[in-house]
Amino acid sequence: MTSLDLLGKFLQFATGLLVFAIVVALILFLLDRGAKAERTSLQLGLFLGPALALLGIGLIYPAIRTSFLAFTDRAGEFNGWDNFVWMFTQDQALITLLNTFVWIFLVPIISTTIGLVYAVLIDKSRGEKYFKMLVFMPMAISFVGAGIIWRFMYAYRSANYEQYGLVNQIIVSLGGEPQQILQSWPGNTLALIVVMIWIQTGFAMTVLSAAIKGVPAEQLEAAELDGASAYQRFLQVTIPGIRSSLVVVVTTIMIATLKIFDVVRTMTAGNFNTSVVANEMYTQAFRAGEPGRGAALALILFVMVTPIVVYNVRVLMKQRQIR
Amino acid sequence: MGNSQRRFTTGLGIVGVSVLALTGCVGDMEEQGGDEADCSVYEEYGTFEGAEVSVFGSILDLEADLLNESWADFEECTGISIAYEGTSEFEEQVNVRAQGGNAPDLAFFPQPGLLSALVEQGHVIPAAESVEANADEFWSEDWKTYGTVDGEFYAAPLMASIKGYVWYSPSFFTENGYEAPTTLDEMDELTAQIAADGTTPWCVGFGSGSATGWPGTDWLEDYVLRLHGPEVYDQWVNHEIPFNDPQIVEAMDRVGDIIKNPDYVNGGFGDISTITSTDFGDAGLPILDGECALHHQASFYAGFWPEGTTIAEDGDVYAFLTPQESADGELAVTGGGEFVGAFRESEEITAVQTFLATDTWANNRVSLGGVVSANNGVDPANAEESGQLLVDAIALLQNPDTTFRFDGSDLMPGAVGANSFWSALVDWVSGDDTETVLKRVEDNWN
């Protein structure tokens, strides 16, 4: 590459940006000049159009193609329900499905509970800001980063060597034998779930803490005057007051958990029976060279996410009606 | 000057400075090149102005630098610049890129099975005549077959490695009066002897990130070939006998006698469970500390010893081939290699593909050290700098009397060879019995 080439590429890029800006400006200008009555529908179309087109290319077309792929074999020939039969008959594939259920059951419940309790405990305390920061920090770390950090936490050396994994060091200093934490099922899946909880608790805590502050003080005072204990007030006043936030938190974490890939990939790569649907999807489609099986797993994942999304939307809509 | 105007001129200034800085760097890059190459060898490929060929492979770090060095003269003389990109996740990424319409020009496939899968999906195109001519001239019929799918030739071999070496420390052997075994039974006896003398005989590591388990497939393949011969090996690899055929069960149990015996593994690491958590690259290193005596790994392990380790019959480490079943049986080895497949057609791509199939390139690369090739035109003496082991390995590959079989897992379909076979070995070492894990692979082979 010569300097001239580079300059050429730079100019090309700059020209591209300029053309884009001019086109957008032109559209806005024309819209503004249109007759008032037409304006709203025309504006709607012009503004939504590009987004809808991109959605079609980026979401709808791939979804349709994946659905077709799920019924084909390695060479792209139609093979009926074979991929789904494989999914529900292979013990390895079954463990993958089972693990995924364990993940979506445990992670949202545990991280929301810990986040909620923590938010209540530190509410209005002196160092609230700092306590919040401590728990929120893992959220800022990428999943891959978190996976690598925790792989070191669980690292194993046999008993006669110095441990460098924190967890095993603790076990050894308490007089125990070091454990191969990531190698035996179902303990290893739980160990991976811990990582996800570690990441998601901060999110639950932040959202719920804000919601708790939104519960009207009058309601709590009234309950106190009526003689409700602190625990009763929490259960009868605070919880109903933050119900919609709770739903959002639980469902958001649930969806994130369903798609969990990075943590499993970096820590065990799905070995030792730790695989989950999203990881298996990638492995089948790209490593095993079975795009059909990968697509079938993707469809299953889609089917599993849908009810959660629908529920989430319904709760949000109901909330809007009340307001 | 208004505020916004000032901002504009500052922006322009920054852009100008960075363009200058960037072009400055590029200018420097142009200067490099070093000594003049002898271009007469490369005349046949023609000259191209500013052509670029992208190459994708699994070769990384130092080895990738050596690759770039090996074709530097070719680039200079023909004007084609070869942009090599290596990744540790080649098997996945080449699929991702091919299916995403973002395929490289050429790829170095370490697995014929993966090559044929991409051929079947219509991504890889047949090799040009000049490439096939080179393959005919420089490689044996067997090697050419690995790059052939359904009778059509797609990819010529690049480099090779011999699997099934057993690495050991010569000084440890002489001190204790051990000798390299000549039969499998002798290897078992040696193992028992070393254990009885108080050293854990073997160190084994199957860890390799998302590919964990593959070193185990090499063990099994070596034993299948040695115990039951090349015919059974071929039937097994081509799925003409079930994956869990009794003969395969027997071979795997024989491997299990060694690596699933807590007295025999895992020197320097701990108990059997450490096999899957030990990275294959680190696995042999305890030999240097006398923590274990033997480590089964391919010729390429020569590159994994720490700097300063001498690899020689009287050095720090050396290797013998996994012995045959009987001492006078014919020499049978397993091995691997890369194959250069093209995703697109153009004159410069063909030129590069043709060049990589020549003895010129193979000699260039072998002289740089660390690798072997099955190319007939390679002078084994060119590997001398890397030690006698690689010289012998090249001679072994070129010897028509050697029964050579390609690494079985690399020939099987990806769902088996790059997935269920690997995880079967992980499960097996973790405690599952032989029949169960082999059955699992058989069920997965559709």
mmCIF file of N, CA and C in Angstrom, chain B residues 346-409:
data_model
loop_
_atom_site.group_PDB
_atom_site.id
_atom_site.type_symbol
_atom_site.label_atom_id
_atom_site.label_comp_id
_atom_site.label_asym_id
_atom_site.label_seq_id
_atom_site.Cartn_x
_atom_site.Cartn_y
_atom_site.Cartn_z
ATOM 1 N N SER B 346 -8.435 -16.629 -9.603
ATOM 2 C CA SER B 346 -7.807 -15.506 -10.284
ATOM 3 C C SER B 346 -6.381 -15.936 -10.566
ATOM 4 N N GLU B 347 -5.726 -15.238 -11.484
ATOM 5 C CA GLU B 347 -4.383 -15.666 -11.867
ATOM 6 C C GLU B 347 -3.417 -15.626 -10.700
ATOM 7 N N GLU B 348 -3.546 -14.560 -9.872
ATOM 8 C CA GLU B 348 -2.570 -14.467 -8.787
ATOM 9 C C GLU B 348 -2.814 -15.537 -7.717
ATOM 10 N N ILE B 349 -4.090 -15.872 -7.498
ATOM 11 C CA ILE B 349 -4.363 -16.923 -6.508
ATOM 12 C C ILE B 349 -3.775 -18.245 -6.993
ATOM 13 N N THR B 350 -3.996 -18.542 -8.282
ATOM 14 C CA THR B 350 -3.443 -19.772 -8.841
ATOM 15 C C THR B 350 -1.920 -19.772 -8.745
ATOM 16 N N ALA B 351 -1.314 -18.619 -9.006
ATOM 17 C CA ALA B 351 0.144 -18.541 -8.930
ATOM 18 C C ALA B 351 0.632 -18.902 -7.534
ATOM 19 N N VAL B 352 -0.021 -18.345 -6.514
ATOM 20 C CA VAL B 352 0.397 -18.632 -5.137
ATOM 21 C C VAL B 352 0.177 -20.106 -4.822
ATOM 22 N N GLN B 353 -0.999 -20.611 -5.212
ATOM 23 C CA GLN B 353 -1.341 -22.010 -4.918
ATOM 24 C C GLN B 353 -0.346 -22.953 -5.604
ATOM 25 N N THR B 354 0.028 -22.601 -6.835
ATOM 26 C CA THR B 354 0.975 -23.426 -7.578
ATOM 27 C C THR B 354 2.340 -23.399 -6.902
ATOM 28 N N PHE B 355 2.751 -22.199 -6.528
ATOM 29 C CA PHE B 355 4.064 -22.044 -5.897
ATOM 30 C C PHE B 355 4.154 -22.834 -4.588
ATOM 31 N N LEU B 356 3.088 -22.789 -3.780
ATOM 32 C CA LEU B 356 3.119 -23.473 -2.485
ATOM 33 C C LEU B 356 3.199 -24.982 -2.644
ATOM 34 N N ALA B 357 2.893 -25.484 -3.858
ATOM 35 C CA ALA B 357 2.934 -26.929 -4.085
ATOM 36 C C ALA B 357 4.282 -27.385 -4.637
ATOM 37 N N THR B 358 5.226 -26.452 -4.776
ATOM 38 C CA THR B 358 6.512 -26.830 -5.373
ATOM 39 C C THR B 358 7.525 -27.280 -4.324
ATOM 40 N N ASP B 359 8.597 -27.924 -4.839
ATOM 41 C CA ASP B 359 9.704 -28.269 -3.946
ATOM 42 C C ASP B 359 10.460 -27.019 -3.517
ATOM 43 N N THR B 360 10.436 -25.984 -4.360
ATOM 44 C CA THR B 360 11.133 -24.743 -4.010
ATOM 45 C C THR B 360 10.598 -24.204 -2.689
ATOM 46 N N TRP B 361 9.274 -24.078 -2.621
ATOM 47 C CA TRP B 361 8.702 -23.544 -1.399
ATOM 48 C C TRP B 361 8.974 -24.489 -0.220
ATOM 49 N N ALA B 362 8.750 -25.791 -0.443
ATOM 50 C CA ALA B 362 8.921 -26.757 0.655
ATOM 51 C C ALA B 362 10.342 -26.696 1.208
ATOM 52 N N ASN B 363 11.339 -26.613 0.307
ATOM 53 C CA ASN B 363 12.722 -26.506 0.783
ATOM 54 C C ASN B 363 12.960 -25.197 1.528
ATOM 55 N N ASN B 364 12.384 -24.112 0.997
ATOM 56 C CA ASN B 364 12.485 -22.817 1.682
ATOM 57 C C ASN B 364 12.024 -22.937 3.120
ATOM 58 N N ARG B 365 10.842 -23.518 3.276
ATOM 59 C CA ARG B 365 10.220 -23.559 4.597
ATOM 60 C C ARG B 365 10.953 -24.530 5.519
ATOM 61 N N VAL B 366 11.323 -25.698 5.005
ATOM 62 C CA VAL B 366 12.007 -26.682 5.843
ATOM 63 C C VAL B 366 13.350 -26.131 6.324
ATOM 64 N N SER B 367 14.047 -25.378 5.445
ATOM 65 C CA SER B 367 15.345 -24.804 5.837
ATOM 66 C C SER B 367 15.211 -23.832 6.995
ATOM 67 N N LEU B 368 14.036 -23.192 7.107
ATOM 68 C CA LEU B 368 13.841 -22.212 8.185
ATOM 69 C C LEU B 368 13.660 -22.905 9.532
ATOM 70 N N GLY B 369 13.406 -24.208 9.503
ATOM 71 C CA GLY B 369 13.403 -24.984 10.737
ATOM 72 C C GLY B 369 12.049 -25.263 11.352
ATOM 73 N N GLY B 370 11.997 -26.355 12.111
ATOM 74 C CA GLY B 370 10.824 -26.646 12.921
ATOM 75 C C GLY B 370 9.740 -27.487 12.273
ATOM 76 N N VAL B 371 9.763 -27.633 10.932
ATOM 77 C CA VAL B 371 8.689 -28.408 10.298
ATOM 78 C C VAL B 371 9.266 -29.442 9.337
ATOM 79 N N VAL B 372 8.425 -30.401 8.970
ATOM 80 C CA VAL B 372 8.804 -31.364 7.948
ATOM 81 C C VAL B 372 7.769 -31.321 6.838
ATOM 82 N N SER B 373 8.118 -31.976 5.730
ATOM 83 C CA SER B 373 7.210 -32.010 4.602
ATOM 84 C C SER B 373 7.298 -33.384 3.961
ATOM 85 N N ALA B 374 6.214 -33.799 3.333
ATOM 86 C CA ALA B 374 6.211 -35.076 2.634
ATOM 87 C C ALA B 374 6.517 -34.868 1.156
ATOM 88 N N ASN B 375 6.879 -33.642 0.798
ATOM 89 C CA ASN B 375 7.214 -33.314 -0.579
ATOM 90 C C ASN B 375 8.461 -34.090 -0.994
ATOM 91 N N ASN B 376 8.368 -34.828 -2.114
ATOM 92 C CA ASN B 376 9.490 -35.666 -2.552
ATOM 93 C C ASN B 376 10.723 -34.856 -2.910
ATOM 94 N N GLY B 377 10.514 -33.589 -3.259
ATOM 95 C CA GLY B 377 11.635 -32.769 -3.680
ATOM 96 C C GLY B 377 12.417 -32.159 -2.529
ATOM 97 N N VAL B 378 11.972 -32.424 -1.297
ATOM 98 C CA VAL B 378 12.662 -31.817 -0.168
ATOM 99 C C VAL B 378 13.930 -32.603 0.145
ATOM 100 N N ASP B 379 15.009 -31.887 0.319
ATOM 101 C CA ASP B 379 16.253 -32.517 0.731
ATOM 102 C C ASP B 379 16.243 -32.603 2.255
ATOM 103 N N PRO B 380 16.216 -33.838 2.809
ATOM 104 C CA PRO B 380 16.132 -33.961 4.270
ATOM 105 C C PRO B 380 17.233 -33.177 4.975
ATOM 106 N N ALA B 381 18.371 -33.050 4.300
ATOM 107 C CA ALA B 381 19.494 -32.340 4.919
ATOM 108 C C ALA B 381 19.149 -30.891 5.241
ATOM 109 N N ASN B 382 18.146 -30.342 4.535
ATOM 110 C CA ASN B 382 17.749 -28.964 4.806
ATOM 111 C C ASN B 382 17.199 -28.781 6.212
ATOM 112 N N ALA B 383 16.790 -29.896 6.824
ATOM 113 C CA ALA B 383 16.213 -29.800 8.171
ATOM 114 C C ALA B 383 17.277 -29.953 9.241
ATOM 115 N N GLU B 384 18.531 -30.120 8.816
ATOM 116 C CA GLU B 384 19.591 -30.435 9.766
ATOM 117 C C GLU B 384 19.668 -29.455 10.933
ATOM 118 N N GLU B 385 19.436 -28.191 10.615
ATOM 119 C CA GLU B 385 19.536 -27.196 11.665
ATOM 120 C C GLU B 385 18.556 -27.468 12.802
ATOM 121 N N SER B 386 17.418 -28.092 12.477
ATOM 122 C CA SER B 386 16.417 -28.382 13.509
ATOM 123 C C SER B 386 16.696 -29.712 14.196
ATOM 124 N N GLY B 387 17.750 -30.383 13.820
ATOM 125 C CA GLY B 387 18.102 -31.620 14.515
ATOM 126 C C GLY B 387 17.812 -32.878 13.711
ATOM 127 N N GLN B 388 18.425 -33.959 14.162
ATOM 128 C CA GLN B 388 18.338 -35.235 13.458
ATOM 129 C C GLN B 388 16.902 -35.743 13.391
ATOM 130 N N LEU B 389 16.131 -35.454 14.425
ATOM 131 C CA LEU B 389 14.772 -35.989 14.499
ATOM 132 C C LEU B 389 13.960 -35.612 13.265
ATOM 133 N N LEU B 390 14.026 -34.339 12.875
ATOM 134 C CA LEU B 390 13.231 -33.890 11.735
ATOM 135 C C LEU B 390 13.815 -34.408 10.419
ATOM 136 N N VAL B 391 15.144 -34.545 10.354
ATOM 137 C CA VAL B 391 15.760 -35.133 9.162
ATOM 138 C C VAL B 391 15.220 -36.553 8.971
ATOM 139 N N ASP B 392 15.219 -37.311 10.067
ATOM 140 C CA ASP B 392 14.686 -38.675 10.018
ATOM 141 C C ASP B 392 13.216 -38.678 9.644
ATOM 142 N N ALA B 393 12.489 -37.719 10.189
ATOM 143 C CA ALA B 393 11.048 -37.677 9.929
ATOM 144 C C ALA B 393 10.767 -37.462 8.442
ATOM 145 N N ILE B 394 11.541 -36.576 7.816
ATOM 146 C CA ILE B 394 11.348 -36.334 6.379
ATOM 147 C C ILE B 394 11.682 -37.602 5.585
ATOM 148 N N ALA B 395 12.799 -38.230 5.958
ATOM 149 C CA ALA B 395 13.197 -39.458 5.273
ATOM 150 C C ALA B 395 12.105 -40.523 5.419
ATOM 151 N N LEU B 396 11.543 -40.575 6.611
ATOM 152 C CA LEU B 396 10.475 -41.547 6.888
ATOM 153 C C LEU B 396 9.262 -41.287 5.988
ATOM 154 N N LEU B 397 8.911 -40.003 5.845
ATOM 155 C CA LEU B 397 7.753 -39.648 5.029
ATOM 156 C C LEU B 397 8.020 -39.927 3.548
ATOM 157 N N GLN B 398 9.270 -39.755 3.131
ATOM 158 C CA GLN B 398 9.583 -39.943 1.710
ATOM 159 C C GLN B 398 9.819 -41.405 1.366
ATOM 160 N N ASN B 399 10.071 -42.238 2.369
ATOM 161 C CA ASN B 399 10.358 -43.649 2.136
ATOM 162 C C ASN B 399 9.109 -44.391 1.655
ATOM 163 N N PRO B 400 9.158 -44.971 0.453
ATOM 164 C CA PRO B 400 7.958 -45.646 -0.067
ATOM 165 C C PRO B 400 7.570 -46.875 0.749
ATOM 166 N N ASP B 401 8.474 -47.409 1.575
ATOM 167 C CA ASP B 401 8.145 -48.593 2.364
ATOM 168 C C ASP B 401 7.376 -48.267 3.636
ATOM 169 N N THR B 402 7.332 -46.981 3.981
ATOM 170 C CA THR B 402 6.597 -46.615 5.189
ATOM 171 C C THR B 402 5.098 -46.674 4.902
ATOM 172 N N THR B 403 4.365 -47.329 5.782
ATOM 173 C CA THR B 403 2.910 -47.290 5.677
ATOM 174 C C THR B 403 2.459 -46.025 6.397
ATOM 175 N N PHE B 404 1.974 -45.062 5.627
ATOM 176 C CA PHE B 404 1.565 -43.807 6.229
ATOM 177 C C PHE B 404 0.040 -43.728 6.232
ATOM 178 N N ARG B 405 -0.517 -43.329 7.344
ATOM 179 C CA ARG B 405 -1.965 -43.095 7.398
ATOM 180 C C ARG B 405 -2.225 -41.715 7.980
ATOM 181 N N PHE B 406 -3.114 -40.993 7.309
ATOM 182 C CA PHE B 406 -3.439 -39.654 7.781
ATOM 183 C C PHE B 406 -4.238 -39.745 9.070
ATOM 184 N N ASP B 407 -4.022 -38.767 9.945
ATOM 185 C CA ASP B 407 -4.741 -38.683 11.205
ATOM 186 C C ASP B 407 -6.240 -38.924 10.986
ATOM 187 N N GLY B 408 -6.757 -39.988 11.608
ATOM 188 C CA GLY B 408 -8.122 -40.414 11.342
ATOM 189 C C GLY B 408 -9.182 -39.380 11.655
ATOM 190 N N SER B 409 -9.032 -38.702 12.784
ATOM 191 C CA SER B 409 -10.087 -37.761 13.173
ATOM 192 C C SER B 409 -10.178 -36.610 12.172
#
